[in-house]
Coordinates of C-alpha atoms in Angstrom, one line a residue:
X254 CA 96.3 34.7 112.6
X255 CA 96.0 37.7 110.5
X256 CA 93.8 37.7 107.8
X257 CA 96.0 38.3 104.0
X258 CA 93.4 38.9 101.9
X259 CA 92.4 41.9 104.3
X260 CA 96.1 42.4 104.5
X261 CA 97.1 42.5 100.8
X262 CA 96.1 46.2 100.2
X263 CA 98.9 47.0 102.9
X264 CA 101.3 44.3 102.8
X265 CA 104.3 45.5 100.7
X266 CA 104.8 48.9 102.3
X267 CA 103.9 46.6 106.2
X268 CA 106.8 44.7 105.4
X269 CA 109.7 46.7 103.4
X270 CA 108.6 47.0 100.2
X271 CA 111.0 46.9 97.3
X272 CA 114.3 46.4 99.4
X273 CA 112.9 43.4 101.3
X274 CA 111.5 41.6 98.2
X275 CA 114.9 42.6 96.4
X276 CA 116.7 40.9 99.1
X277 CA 114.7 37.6 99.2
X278 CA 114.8 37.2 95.7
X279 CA 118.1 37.8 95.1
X280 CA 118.5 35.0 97.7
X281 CA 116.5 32.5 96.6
X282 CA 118.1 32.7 93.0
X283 CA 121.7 32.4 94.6
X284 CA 120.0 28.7 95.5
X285 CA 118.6 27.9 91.7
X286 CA 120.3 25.5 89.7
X287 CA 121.7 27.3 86.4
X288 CA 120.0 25.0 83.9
X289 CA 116.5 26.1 86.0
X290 CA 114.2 27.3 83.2
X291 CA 110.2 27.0 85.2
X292 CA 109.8 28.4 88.8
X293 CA 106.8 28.2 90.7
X294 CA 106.1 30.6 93.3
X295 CA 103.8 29.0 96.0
X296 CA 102.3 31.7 98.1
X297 CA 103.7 34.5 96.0
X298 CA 101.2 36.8 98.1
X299 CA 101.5 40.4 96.2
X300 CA 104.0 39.3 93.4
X301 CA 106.5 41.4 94.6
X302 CA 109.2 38.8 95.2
X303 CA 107.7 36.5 92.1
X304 CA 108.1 39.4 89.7
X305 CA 111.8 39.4 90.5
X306 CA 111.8 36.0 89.7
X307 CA 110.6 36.6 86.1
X308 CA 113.2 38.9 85.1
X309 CA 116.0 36.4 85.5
X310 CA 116.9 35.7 81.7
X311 CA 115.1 32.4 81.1
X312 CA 113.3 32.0 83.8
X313 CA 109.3 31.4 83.6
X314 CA 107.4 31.8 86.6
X315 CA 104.1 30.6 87.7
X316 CA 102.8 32.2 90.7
X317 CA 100.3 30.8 93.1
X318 CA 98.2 32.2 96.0
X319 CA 95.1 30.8 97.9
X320 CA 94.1 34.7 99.3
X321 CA 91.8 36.4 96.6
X322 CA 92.9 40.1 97.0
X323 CA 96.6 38.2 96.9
X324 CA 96.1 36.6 94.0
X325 CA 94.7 39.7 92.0
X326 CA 97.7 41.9 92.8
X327 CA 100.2 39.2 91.6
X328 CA 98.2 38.6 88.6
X329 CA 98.4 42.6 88.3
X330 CA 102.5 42.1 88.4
X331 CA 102.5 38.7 86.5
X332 CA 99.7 38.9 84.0
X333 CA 98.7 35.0 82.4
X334 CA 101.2 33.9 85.4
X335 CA 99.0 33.6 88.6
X336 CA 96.7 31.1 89.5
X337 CA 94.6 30.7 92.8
X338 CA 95.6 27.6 94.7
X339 CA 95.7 26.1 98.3
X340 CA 99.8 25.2 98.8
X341 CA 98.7 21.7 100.0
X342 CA 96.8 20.6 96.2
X343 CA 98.5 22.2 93.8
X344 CA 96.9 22.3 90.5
X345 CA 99.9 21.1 88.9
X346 CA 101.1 17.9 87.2
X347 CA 104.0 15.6 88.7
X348 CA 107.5 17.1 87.6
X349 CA 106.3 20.4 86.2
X350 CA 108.8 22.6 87.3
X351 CA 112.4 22.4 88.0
X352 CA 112.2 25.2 90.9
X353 CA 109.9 25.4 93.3
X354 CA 110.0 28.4 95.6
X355 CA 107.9 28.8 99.0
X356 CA 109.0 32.1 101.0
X357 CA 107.1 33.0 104.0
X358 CA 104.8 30.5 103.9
X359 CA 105.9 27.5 106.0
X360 CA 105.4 29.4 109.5
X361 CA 101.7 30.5 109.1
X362 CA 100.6 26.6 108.4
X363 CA 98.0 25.3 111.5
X364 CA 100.3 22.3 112.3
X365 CA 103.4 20.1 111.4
X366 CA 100.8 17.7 108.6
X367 CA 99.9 21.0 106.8
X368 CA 103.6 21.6 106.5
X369 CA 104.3 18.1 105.1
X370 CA 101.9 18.4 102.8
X371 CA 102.9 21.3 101.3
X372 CA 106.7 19.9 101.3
X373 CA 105.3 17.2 99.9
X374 CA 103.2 18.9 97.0
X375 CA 106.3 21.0 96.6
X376 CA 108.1 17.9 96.1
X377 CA 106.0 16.3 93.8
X378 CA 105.7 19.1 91.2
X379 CA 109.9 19.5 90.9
X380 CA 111.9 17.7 88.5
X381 CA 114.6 14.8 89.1
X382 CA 116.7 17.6 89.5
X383 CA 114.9 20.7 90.5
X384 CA 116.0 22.1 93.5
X385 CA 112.9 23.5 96.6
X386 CA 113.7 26.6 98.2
X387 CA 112.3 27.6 101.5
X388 CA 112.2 29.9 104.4
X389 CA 112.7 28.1 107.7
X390 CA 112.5 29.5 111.6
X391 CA 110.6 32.5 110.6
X392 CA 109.5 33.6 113.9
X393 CA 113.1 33.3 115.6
X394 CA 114.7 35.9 112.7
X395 CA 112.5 38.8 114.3
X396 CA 114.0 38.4 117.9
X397 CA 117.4 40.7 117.9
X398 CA 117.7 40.9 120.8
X399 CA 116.1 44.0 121.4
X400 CA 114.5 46.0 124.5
X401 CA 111.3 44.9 122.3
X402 CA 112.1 41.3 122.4
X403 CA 113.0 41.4 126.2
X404 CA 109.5 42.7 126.7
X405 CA 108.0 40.2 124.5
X406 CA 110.3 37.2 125.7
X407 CA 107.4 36.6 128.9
X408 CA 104.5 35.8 125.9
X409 CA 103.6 32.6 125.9
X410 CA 105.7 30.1 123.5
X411 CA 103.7 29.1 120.0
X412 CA 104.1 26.6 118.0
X413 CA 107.1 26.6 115.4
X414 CA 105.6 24.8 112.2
X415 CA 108.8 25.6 110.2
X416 CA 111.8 24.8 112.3
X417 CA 114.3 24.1 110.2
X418 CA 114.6 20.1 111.3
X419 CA 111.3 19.4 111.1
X420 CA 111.5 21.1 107.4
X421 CA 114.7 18.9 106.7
X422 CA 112.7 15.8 107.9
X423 CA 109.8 16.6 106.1
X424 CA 111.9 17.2 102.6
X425 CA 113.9 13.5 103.4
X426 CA 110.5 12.2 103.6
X427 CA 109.6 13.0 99.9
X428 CA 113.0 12.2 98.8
X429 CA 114.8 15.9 99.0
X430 CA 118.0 16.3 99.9
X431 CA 120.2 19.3 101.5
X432 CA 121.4 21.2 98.7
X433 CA 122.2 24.3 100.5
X434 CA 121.4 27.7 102.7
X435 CA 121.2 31.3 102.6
X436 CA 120.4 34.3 104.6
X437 CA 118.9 37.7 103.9
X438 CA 118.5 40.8 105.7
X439 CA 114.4 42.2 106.1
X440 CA 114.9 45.7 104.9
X441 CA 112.2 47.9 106.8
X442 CA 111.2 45.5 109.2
X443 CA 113.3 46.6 111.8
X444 CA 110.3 47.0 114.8
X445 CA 109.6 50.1 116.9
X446 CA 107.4 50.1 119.9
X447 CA 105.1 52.0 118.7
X448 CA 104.7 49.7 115.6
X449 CA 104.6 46.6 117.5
X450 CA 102.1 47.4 119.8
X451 CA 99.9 48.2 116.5
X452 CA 100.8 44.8 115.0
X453 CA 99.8 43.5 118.8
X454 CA 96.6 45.0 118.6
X455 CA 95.8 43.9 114.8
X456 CA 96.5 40.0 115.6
X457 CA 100.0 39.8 114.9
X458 CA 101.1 38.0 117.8
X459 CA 99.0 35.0 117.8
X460 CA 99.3 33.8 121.5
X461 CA 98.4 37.4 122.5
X462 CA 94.8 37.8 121.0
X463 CA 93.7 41.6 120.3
X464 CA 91.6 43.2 123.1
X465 CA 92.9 40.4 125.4
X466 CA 94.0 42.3 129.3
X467 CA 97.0 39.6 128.7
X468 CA 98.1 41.8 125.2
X469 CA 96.7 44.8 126.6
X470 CA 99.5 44.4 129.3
X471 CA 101.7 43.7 126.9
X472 CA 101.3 47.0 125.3
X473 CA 101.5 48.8 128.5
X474 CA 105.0 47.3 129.1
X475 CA 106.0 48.1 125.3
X476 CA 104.5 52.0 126.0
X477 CA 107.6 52.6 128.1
X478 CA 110.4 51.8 126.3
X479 CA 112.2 54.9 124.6
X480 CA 112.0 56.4 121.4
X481 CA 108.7 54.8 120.5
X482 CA 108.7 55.6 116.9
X483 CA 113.1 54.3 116.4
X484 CA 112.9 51.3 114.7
X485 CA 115.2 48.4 116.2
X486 CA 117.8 45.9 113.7
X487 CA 116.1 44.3 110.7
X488 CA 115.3 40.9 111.0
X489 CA 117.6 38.2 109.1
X490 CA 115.7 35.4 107.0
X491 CA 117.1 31.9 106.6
X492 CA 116.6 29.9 103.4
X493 CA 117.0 26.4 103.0
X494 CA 117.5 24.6 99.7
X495 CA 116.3 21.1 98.8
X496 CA 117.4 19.0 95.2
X497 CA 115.2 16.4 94.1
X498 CA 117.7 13.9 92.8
X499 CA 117.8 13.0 89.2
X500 CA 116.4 9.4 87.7
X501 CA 119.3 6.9 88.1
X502 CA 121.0 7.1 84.4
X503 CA 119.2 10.1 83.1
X504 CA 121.4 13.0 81.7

């Protein structure tokens, strides 16, 4: 797994900078309820998405990050806004916001109890009301079908932490219900072979450990494909929205 707060210095322009955090939050706000008036941004990473956030017309944002370097560029973007926090204690008290927001964050988790409890936390800190956005089946968007994902197709299989029932099942369990989906395209992430064999080598693929002859094979195989340096399609992200429903009675 790669390390963030060694990646954060790199991270926006790695992974399409402005059009890609554009994208996602224009997204994720499609999901928001109208009367939402305090977001929180677990794993907000750089702030670039988060920042977004804030300049929807009533909308405060809290940001939250457990990488240091992370954490210091969002605060950078967000000042007064960003705290350091692990996504599975949140330093927050029950029903603090009405949004809660967690993009690119479910798929990195060690296993499916690190992924309930941050569903859970997520859960815990939204309103009667408040709506949990999501990304879900992170690692499937990047396979387009490519000549770079028919070379990577023979890797072995990793776990998939945020498939999108287990997500479901995991929001039912804390009371959340379906309240929606979106999709949105990952401007500049379109892969090239050349690119992904420097991701491969860097730790990217975690089944395929750098230095390993199994991804040095790998990178052989990706070394042939044509016009090394042409990126392929961009990925497409899927969001998934959860409500919290309201207290029986309450207006």
């Amino acid at each position: 797994m790669l390390d963030y707060d060694k990646e954060a210095a790199h991270y926006d322009a790695l992974r399409g900078g402005e059009p890609r955090a554009a994208a996602a939050a224009g997204a994720v706000l499609g999901l928001l309820p109208d009367h939402a008036s305090d977001l929180l941004d677990v794993a907000c990473g750089t702030g670039i998405v988060t920042r977004r956030f804030a300049a929807r017309d009533g909308l405060r944002v809290t940001g939250a990050d457990l990488a240091p370097s992370m954490t210091r560029m969002a605060a950078a973007r967000l000042p007064g806004a960003v705290v350091r926090a692990d996504s599975r204690r949140l330093p927050f008290a029950d029903a603090r916001f009405d949004a809660v927001v967690s993009v690119w964050l479910l798929h990195l988790l060690p296993g499916p109890g690190d992924v309930r409890a941050v569903v859970g936390e997520c859960a815990r800190v939204l309103r009667p009301g408040g709506v949990y956005v999501t990304t879900v089946d992170k690692g499937a968007s990047h396979n387009v079908g490519s000549d770079i994902d028919a070379v990577l197709a023979a890797r072995p299989r990793s776990p998939v932490p945020d498939a999108a029932a287990d997500v479901e099942a995991h929001a039912a369990e804390h009371g959340l219900l379906p309240a929606g989906q979106a999709r949105f395209r990952g401007h500049g992430q379109g892969r090239s072979p050349r690119r992904t064999i420097a991701d491969l080598r860097r730790g990217w693929f975690v089944t395929l450990p750098p230095g390993e002859p199994a991804a040095e094979r790998f990178a052989a195989r990706l070394a042939l494909l044509p016009d090394q340096d042409r990126p392929r399609p961009d990925p497409v992200f899927t969001l998934r929205a959860f409500r919290k429903p309201p207290v029986p009675g309450s207006t």
